[in-house]
Coordinates of C-alpha atoms (C1' of nucleotides) in Angstrom, one line a residue:
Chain S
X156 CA 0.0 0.0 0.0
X157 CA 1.1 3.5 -0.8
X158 CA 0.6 6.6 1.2
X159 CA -0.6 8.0 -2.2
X160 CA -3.8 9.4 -0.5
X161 CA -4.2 13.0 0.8
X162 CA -6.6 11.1 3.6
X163 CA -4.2 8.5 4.6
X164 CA -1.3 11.7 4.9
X165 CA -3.5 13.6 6.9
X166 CA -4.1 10.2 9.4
X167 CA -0.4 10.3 9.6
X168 CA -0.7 14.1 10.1
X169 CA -2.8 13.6 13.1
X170 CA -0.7 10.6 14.3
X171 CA 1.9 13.1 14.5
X172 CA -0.2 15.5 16.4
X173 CA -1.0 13.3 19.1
X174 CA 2.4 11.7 19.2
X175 CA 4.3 15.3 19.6
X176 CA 1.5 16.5 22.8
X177 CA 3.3 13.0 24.3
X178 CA 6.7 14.6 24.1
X179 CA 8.0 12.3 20.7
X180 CA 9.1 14.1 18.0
X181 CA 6.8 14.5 15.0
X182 CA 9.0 12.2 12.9
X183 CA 8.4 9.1 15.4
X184 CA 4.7 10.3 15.4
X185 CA 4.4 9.8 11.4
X186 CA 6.6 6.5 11.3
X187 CA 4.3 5.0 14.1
X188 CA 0.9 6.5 11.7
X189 CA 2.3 4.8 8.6
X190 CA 2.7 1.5 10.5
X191 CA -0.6 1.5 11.9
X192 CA -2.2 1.6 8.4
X193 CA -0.1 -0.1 5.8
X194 CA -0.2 -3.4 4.4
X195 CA 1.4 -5.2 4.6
X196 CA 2.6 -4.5 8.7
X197 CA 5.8 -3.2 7.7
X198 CA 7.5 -1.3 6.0
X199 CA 11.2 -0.9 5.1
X200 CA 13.9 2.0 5.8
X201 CA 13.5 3.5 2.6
X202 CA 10.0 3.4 2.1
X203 CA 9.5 5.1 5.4
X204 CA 11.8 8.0 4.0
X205 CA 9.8 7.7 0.8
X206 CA 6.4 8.0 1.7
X207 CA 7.1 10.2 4.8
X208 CA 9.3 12.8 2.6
X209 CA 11.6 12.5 5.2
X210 CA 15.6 12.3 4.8
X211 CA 16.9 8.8 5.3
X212 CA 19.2 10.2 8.3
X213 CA 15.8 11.4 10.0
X214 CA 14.6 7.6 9.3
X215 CA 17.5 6.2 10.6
X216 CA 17.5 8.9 13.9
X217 CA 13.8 7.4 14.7
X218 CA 13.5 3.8 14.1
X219 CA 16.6 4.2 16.6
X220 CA 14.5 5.6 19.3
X221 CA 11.2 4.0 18.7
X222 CA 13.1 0.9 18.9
X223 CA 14.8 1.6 21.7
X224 CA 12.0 2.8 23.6
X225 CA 10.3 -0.3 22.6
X226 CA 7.8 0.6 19.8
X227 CA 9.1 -1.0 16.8
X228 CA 11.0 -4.1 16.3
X229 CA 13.1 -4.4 13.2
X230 CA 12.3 -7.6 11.0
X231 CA 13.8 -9.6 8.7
X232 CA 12.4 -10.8 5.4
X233 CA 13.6 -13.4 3.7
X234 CA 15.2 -12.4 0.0
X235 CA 15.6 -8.8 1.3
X236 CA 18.7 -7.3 2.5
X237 CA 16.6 -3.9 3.6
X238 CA 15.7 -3.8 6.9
X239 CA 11.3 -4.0 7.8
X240 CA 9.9 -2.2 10.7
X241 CA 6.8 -3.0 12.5
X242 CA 4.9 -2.1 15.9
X243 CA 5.9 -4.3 18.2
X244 CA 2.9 -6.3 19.0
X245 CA 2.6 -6.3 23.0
X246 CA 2.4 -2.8 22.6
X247 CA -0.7 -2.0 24.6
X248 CA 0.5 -4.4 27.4
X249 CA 3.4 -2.6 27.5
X250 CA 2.5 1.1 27.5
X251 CA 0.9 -0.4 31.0
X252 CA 4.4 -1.1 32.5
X253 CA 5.9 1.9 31.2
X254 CA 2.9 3.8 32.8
X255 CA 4.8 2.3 36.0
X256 CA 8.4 3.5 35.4
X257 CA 6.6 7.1 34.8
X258 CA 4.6 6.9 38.2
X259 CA 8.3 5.2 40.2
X260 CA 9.9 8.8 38.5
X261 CA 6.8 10.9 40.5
X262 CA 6.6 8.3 43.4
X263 CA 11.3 9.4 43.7
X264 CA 10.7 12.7 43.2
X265 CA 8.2 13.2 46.1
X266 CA 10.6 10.6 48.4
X267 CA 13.3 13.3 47.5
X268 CA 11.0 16.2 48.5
X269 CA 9.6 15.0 51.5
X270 CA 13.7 14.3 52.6
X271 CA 14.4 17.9 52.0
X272 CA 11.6 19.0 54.4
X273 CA 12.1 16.7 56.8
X274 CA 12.1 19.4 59.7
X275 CA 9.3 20.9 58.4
X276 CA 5.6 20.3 60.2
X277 CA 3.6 17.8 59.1
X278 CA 1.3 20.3 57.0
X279 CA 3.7 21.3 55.2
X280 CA 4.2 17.5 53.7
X281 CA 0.8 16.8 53.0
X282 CA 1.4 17.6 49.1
X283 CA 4.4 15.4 48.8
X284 CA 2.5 12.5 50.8
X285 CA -0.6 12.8 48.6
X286 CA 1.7 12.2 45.5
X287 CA 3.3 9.3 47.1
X288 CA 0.2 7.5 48.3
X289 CA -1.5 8.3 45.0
X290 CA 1.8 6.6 42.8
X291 CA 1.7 3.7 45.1
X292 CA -2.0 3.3 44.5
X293 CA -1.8 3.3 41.1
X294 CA 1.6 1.0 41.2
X295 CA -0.7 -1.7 42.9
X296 CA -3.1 -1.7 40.7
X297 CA -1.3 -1.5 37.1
X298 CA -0.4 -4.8 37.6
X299 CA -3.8 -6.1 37.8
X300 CA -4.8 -3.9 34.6
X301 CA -2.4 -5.5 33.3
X302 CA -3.9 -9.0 33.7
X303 CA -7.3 -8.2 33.6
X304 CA -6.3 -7.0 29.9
X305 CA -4.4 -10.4 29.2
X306 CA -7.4 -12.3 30.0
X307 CA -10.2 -10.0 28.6
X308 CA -8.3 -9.0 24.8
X309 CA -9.4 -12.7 23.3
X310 CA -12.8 -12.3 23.8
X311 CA -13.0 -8.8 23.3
X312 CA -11.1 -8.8 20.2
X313 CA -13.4 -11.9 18.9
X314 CA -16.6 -9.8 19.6
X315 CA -15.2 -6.4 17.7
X316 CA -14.0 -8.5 15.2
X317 CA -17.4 -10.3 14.8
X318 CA -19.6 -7.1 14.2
X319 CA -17.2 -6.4 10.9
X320 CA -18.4 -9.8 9.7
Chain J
X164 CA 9.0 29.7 53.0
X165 CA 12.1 30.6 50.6
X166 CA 13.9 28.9 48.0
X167 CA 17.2 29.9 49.1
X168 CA 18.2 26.3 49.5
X169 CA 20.5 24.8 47.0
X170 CA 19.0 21.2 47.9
X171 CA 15.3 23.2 47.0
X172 CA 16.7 24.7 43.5
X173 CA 17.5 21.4 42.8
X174 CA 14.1 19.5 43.2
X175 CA 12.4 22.5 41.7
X176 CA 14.7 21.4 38.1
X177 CA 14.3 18.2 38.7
X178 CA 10.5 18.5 38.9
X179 CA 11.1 20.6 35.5
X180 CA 12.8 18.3 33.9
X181 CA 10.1 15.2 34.5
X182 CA 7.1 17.9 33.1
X183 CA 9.2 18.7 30.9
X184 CA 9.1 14.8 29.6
X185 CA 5.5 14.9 29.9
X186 CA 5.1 18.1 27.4
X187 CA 5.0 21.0 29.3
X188 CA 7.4 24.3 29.5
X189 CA 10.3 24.0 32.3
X190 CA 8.6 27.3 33.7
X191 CA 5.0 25.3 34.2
X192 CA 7.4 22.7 35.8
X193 CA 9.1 24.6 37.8
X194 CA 5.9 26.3 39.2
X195 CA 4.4 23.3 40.3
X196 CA 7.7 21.8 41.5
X197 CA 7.8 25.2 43.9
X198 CA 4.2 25.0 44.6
X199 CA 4.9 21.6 46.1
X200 CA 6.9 22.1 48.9
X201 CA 6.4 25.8 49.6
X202 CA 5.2 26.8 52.9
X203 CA 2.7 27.8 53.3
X204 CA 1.1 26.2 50.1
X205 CA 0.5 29.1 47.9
X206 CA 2.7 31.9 46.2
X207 CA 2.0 35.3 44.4
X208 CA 2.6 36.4 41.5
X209 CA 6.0 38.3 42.4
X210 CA 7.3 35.4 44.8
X211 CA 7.0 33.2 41.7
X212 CA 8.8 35.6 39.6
X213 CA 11.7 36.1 42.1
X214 CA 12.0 32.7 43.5
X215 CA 12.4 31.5 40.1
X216 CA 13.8 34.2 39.0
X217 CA 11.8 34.2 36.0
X218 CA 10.1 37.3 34.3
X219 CA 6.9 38.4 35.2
X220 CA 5.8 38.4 31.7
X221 CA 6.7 34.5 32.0
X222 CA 5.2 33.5 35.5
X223 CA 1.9 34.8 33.9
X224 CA 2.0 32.8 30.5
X225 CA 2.5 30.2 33.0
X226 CA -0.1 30.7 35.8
X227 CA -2.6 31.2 33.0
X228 CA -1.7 27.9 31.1
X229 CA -1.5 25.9 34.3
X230 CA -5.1 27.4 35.8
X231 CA -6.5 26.4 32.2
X232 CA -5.6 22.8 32.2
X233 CA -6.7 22.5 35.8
X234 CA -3.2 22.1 37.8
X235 CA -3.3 25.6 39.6
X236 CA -6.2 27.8 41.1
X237 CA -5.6 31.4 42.1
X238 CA -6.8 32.0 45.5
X239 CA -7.2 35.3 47.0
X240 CA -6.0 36.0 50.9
X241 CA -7.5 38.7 52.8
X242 CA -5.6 42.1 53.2
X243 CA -3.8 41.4 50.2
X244 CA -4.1 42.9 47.0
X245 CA -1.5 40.4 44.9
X246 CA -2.9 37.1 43.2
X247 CA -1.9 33.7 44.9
X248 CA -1.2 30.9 43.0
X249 CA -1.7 26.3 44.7
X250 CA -2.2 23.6 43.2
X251 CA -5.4 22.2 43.1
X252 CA -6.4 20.1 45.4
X253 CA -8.0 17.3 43.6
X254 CA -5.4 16.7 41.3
X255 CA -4.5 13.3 41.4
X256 CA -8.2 12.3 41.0
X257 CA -8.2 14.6 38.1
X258 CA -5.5 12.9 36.3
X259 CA -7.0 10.2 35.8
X260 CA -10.2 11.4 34.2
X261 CA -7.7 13.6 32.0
X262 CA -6.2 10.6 31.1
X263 CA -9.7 9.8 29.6
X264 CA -9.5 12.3 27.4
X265 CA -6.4 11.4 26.2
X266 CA -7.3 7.7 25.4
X267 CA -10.3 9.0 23.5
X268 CA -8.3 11.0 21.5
X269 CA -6.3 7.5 20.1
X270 CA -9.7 5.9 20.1
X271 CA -10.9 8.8 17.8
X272 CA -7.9 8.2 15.9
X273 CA -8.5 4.6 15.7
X274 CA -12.3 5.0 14.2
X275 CA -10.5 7.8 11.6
X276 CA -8.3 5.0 10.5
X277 CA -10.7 1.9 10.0
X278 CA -13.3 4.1 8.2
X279 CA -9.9 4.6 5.5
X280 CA -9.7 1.3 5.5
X281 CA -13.1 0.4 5.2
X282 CA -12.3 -1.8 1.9
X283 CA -9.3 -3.3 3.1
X284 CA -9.7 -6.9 4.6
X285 CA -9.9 -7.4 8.2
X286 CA -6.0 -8.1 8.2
X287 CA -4.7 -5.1 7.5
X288 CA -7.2 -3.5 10.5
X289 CA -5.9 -5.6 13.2
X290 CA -3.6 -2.6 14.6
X291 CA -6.4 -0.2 14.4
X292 CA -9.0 -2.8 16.0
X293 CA -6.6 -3.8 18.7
X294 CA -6.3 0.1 19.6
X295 CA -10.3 1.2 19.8
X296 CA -11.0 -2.5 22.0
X297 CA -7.6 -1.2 24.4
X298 CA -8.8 2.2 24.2
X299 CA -12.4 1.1 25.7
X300 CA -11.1 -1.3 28.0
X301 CA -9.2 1.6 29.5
X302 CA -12.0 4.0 29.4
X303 CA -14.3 1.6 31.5
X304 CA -11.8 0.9 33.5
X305 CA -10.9 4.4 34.4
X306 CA -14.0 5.4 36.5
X307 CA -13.6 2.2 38.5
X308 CA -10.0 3.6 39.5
X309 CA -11.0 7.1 40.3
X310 CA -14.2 5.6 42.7
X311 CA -11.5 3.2 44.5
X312 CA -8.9 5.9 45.0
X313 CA -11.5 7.9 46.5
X314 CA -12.8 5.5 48.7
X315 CA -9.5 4.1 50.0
X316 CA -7.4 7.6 49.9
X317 CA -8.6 8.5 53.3
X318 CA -7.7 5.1 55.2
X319 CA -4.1 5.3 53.2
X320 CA -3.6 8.8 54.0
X321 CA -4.0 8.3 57.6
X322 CA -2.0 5.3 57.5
X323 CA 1.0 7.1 55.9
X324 CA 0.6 9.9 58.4
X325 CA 1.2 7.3 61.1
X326 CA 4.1 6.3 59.8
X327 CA 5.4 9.7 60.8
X328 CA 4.8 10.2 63.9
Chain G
dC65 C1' 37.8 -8.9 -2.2
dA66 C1' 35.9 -5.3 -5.0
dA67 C1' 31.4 -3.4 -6.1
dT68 C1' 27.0 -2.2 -4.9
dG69 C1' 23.2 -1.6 -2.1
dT70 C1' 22.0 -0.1 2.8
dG71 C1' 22.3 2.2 7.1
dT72 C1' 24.3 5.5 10.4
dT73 C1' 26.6 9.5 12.0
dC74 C1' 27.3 14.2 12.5
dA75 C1' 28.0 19.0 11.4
dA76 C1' 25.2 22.6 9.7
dT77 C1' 20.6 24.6 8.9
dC78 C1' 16.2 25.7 10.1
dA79 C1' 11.9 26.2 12.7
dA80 C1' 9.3 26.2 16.8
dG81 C1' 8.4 28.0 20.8
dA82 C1' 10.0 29.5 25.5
dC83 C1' 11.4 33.7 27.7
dT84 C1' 12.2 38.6 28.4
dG85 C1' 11.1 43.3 29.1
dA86 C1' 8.6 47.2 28.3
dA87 C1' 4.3 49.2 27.3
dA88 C1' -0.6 48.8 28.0
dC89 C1' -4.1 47.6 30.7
dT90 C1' -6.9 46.5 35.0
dT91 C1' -8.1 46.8 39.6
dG92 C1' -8.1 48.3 44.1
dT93 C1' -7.4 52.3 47.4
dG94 C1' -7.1 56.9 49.4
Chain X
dC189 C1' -11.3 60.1 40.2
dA190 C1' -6.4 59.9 40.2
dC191 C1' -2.8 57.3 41.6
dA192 C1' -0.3 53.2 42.6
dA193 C1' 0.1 48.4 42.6
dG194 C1' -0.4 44.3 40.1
dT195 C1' -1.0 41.8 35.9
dT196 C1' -1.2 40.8 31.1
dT197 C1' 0.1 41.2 26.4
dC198 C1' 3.2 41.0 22.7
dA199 C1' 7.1 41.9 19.6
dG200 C1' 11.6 40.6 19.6
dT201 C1' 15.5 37.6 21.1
dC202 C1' 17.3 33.5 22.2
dT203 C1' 17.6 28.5 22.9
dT204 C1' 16.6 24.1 22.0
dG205 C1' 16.2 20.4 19.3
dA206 C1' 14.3 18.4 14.8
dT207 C1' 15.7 17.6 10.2
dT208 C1' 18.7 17.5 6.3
dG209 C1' 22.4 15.9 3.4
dA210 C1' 26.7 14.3 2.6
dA211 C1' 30.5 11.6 4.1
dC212 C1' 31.4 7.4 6.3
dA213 C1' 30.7 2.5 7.7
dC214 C1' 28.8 -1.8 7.1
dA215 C1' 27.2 -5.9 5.0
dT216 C1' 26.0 -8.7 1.2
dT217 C1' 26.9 -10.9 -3.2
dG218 C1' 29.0 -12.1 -7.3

DNA sequence: CAATGTGTTCAATCAAGACTGAAACTTGTG
DNA sequence: CACAAGTTTCAGTCTTGATTGAACACATTG
């Protein structure tokens, strides 16, 4: 599939929106767009730069990170010496255990805080303690999310996919 | 309350540099990062500005982008003339019905993409699908969290406050 | 082990947007 | 109502960081 459509651009447009307002460059935001609608699931370096009008340096700059940070994996195909990338498939799962890393970064902060006012009257904590019991809250229960997901997606996945049929 | 304190500066650029991450200005940062351990819980206008540093022009680009996304509310104290600035109080609550607005955003998304797709076969939708049935798990799942933080926040509070003293 | 097709790196460019500072405006007070 | 205090606005400056493009590195294949 091509991204010879001014409607499918404008998806990847909007991709890009909503990537860049969660702190990822544009770029990553169009790459992950594209691989959400093409078909086949992947696509290689050059077609990314291709379609995306982007340099193949910029390409190379963002598979990097989204790989890194766990978004895409790079594939092989047989016959091909290019390298394929596609979303990595766990990706919803995941985004639920990097939720957790984000809330342990809050959870520290406020550990640090409240160790810096450590003299100070009990009042005067209440923010920092709020923030803490709050992160641990939602630490506990990510988990479970987690599961509760695992379990649920086959059957929820089946129904959604029988109302196409 | 000043932030004369070396050890303060610090967590007040720390605190910038994890809202920073999450897509705000390091001045929005910063404000809340000083609005969290300030004694008493409020500053004004100008004590922003100084203990900052930080122009006025800038504390009130700030104040005003903060109060509009629901972080900060301006209170006014008695006798005094000058604006004061705390963090709202129900803001961890908050988050996470501001995270449903977020999710329906990619959901949105999702729905945009499989109507482009509307003449492709199911295949080539399985990305797409596998966002709008996460994106509703979440949203359902949301509420439930909100009601059990508010019901056990009191008993975990006072627990934590034990631990104090 | 060249030759060719791919991918990465990095210095330079460019653009977005954060921040300043001064002028304009608003609000409270004598 | 005039003055002063407080706040906002906005044009200009500056910083940051995304993107390009060309040189370099790597790998595959005949």
């Amino acid at each position: 599939m091509n991204i010879d459509n001014n409607q499918l651009r404008q998806y990847i447009e909007n991709t890009a929106d909503l990537m860049e307002e969660h702190g990822l460059p544009r770029m990553a935001g169009r790459v992950i767009g594209a691989l959400m609608i093409c078909t086949p699931p992947y696509l290689s370096h050059d077609e990314l730069a291709e379609q995306l009008q982007a340099s193949k340096g910029s390409i190379s700059m963002t598979t990097q990170l989204l790989t890194r940070v766990g978004i895409l994996e790079r594939i092989s195909l047989p016959g091909h010496r290019k390298h394929h990338y596609q979303l990595r498939s766990r990706l919803w799962q995941d985004l639920l255990s990097t939720s957790s890393e984000h809330i342990q970064q809050h959870r520290r902060l406020a550990d640090d805080g409240l160790h810096l006012l450590k003299d100070e009257p009990a009042e005067a904590k209440l923010r920092l303690i709020e923030l803490q019991v709050f992160s641990d809250f939602i630490l506990e229960l990510l988990p479970e999310m987690a599961d509760r997901w695992e379990r649920r997606r086959p059957e929820l996945m089946e129904e959604r996919l029988a109302q196409l049929a």
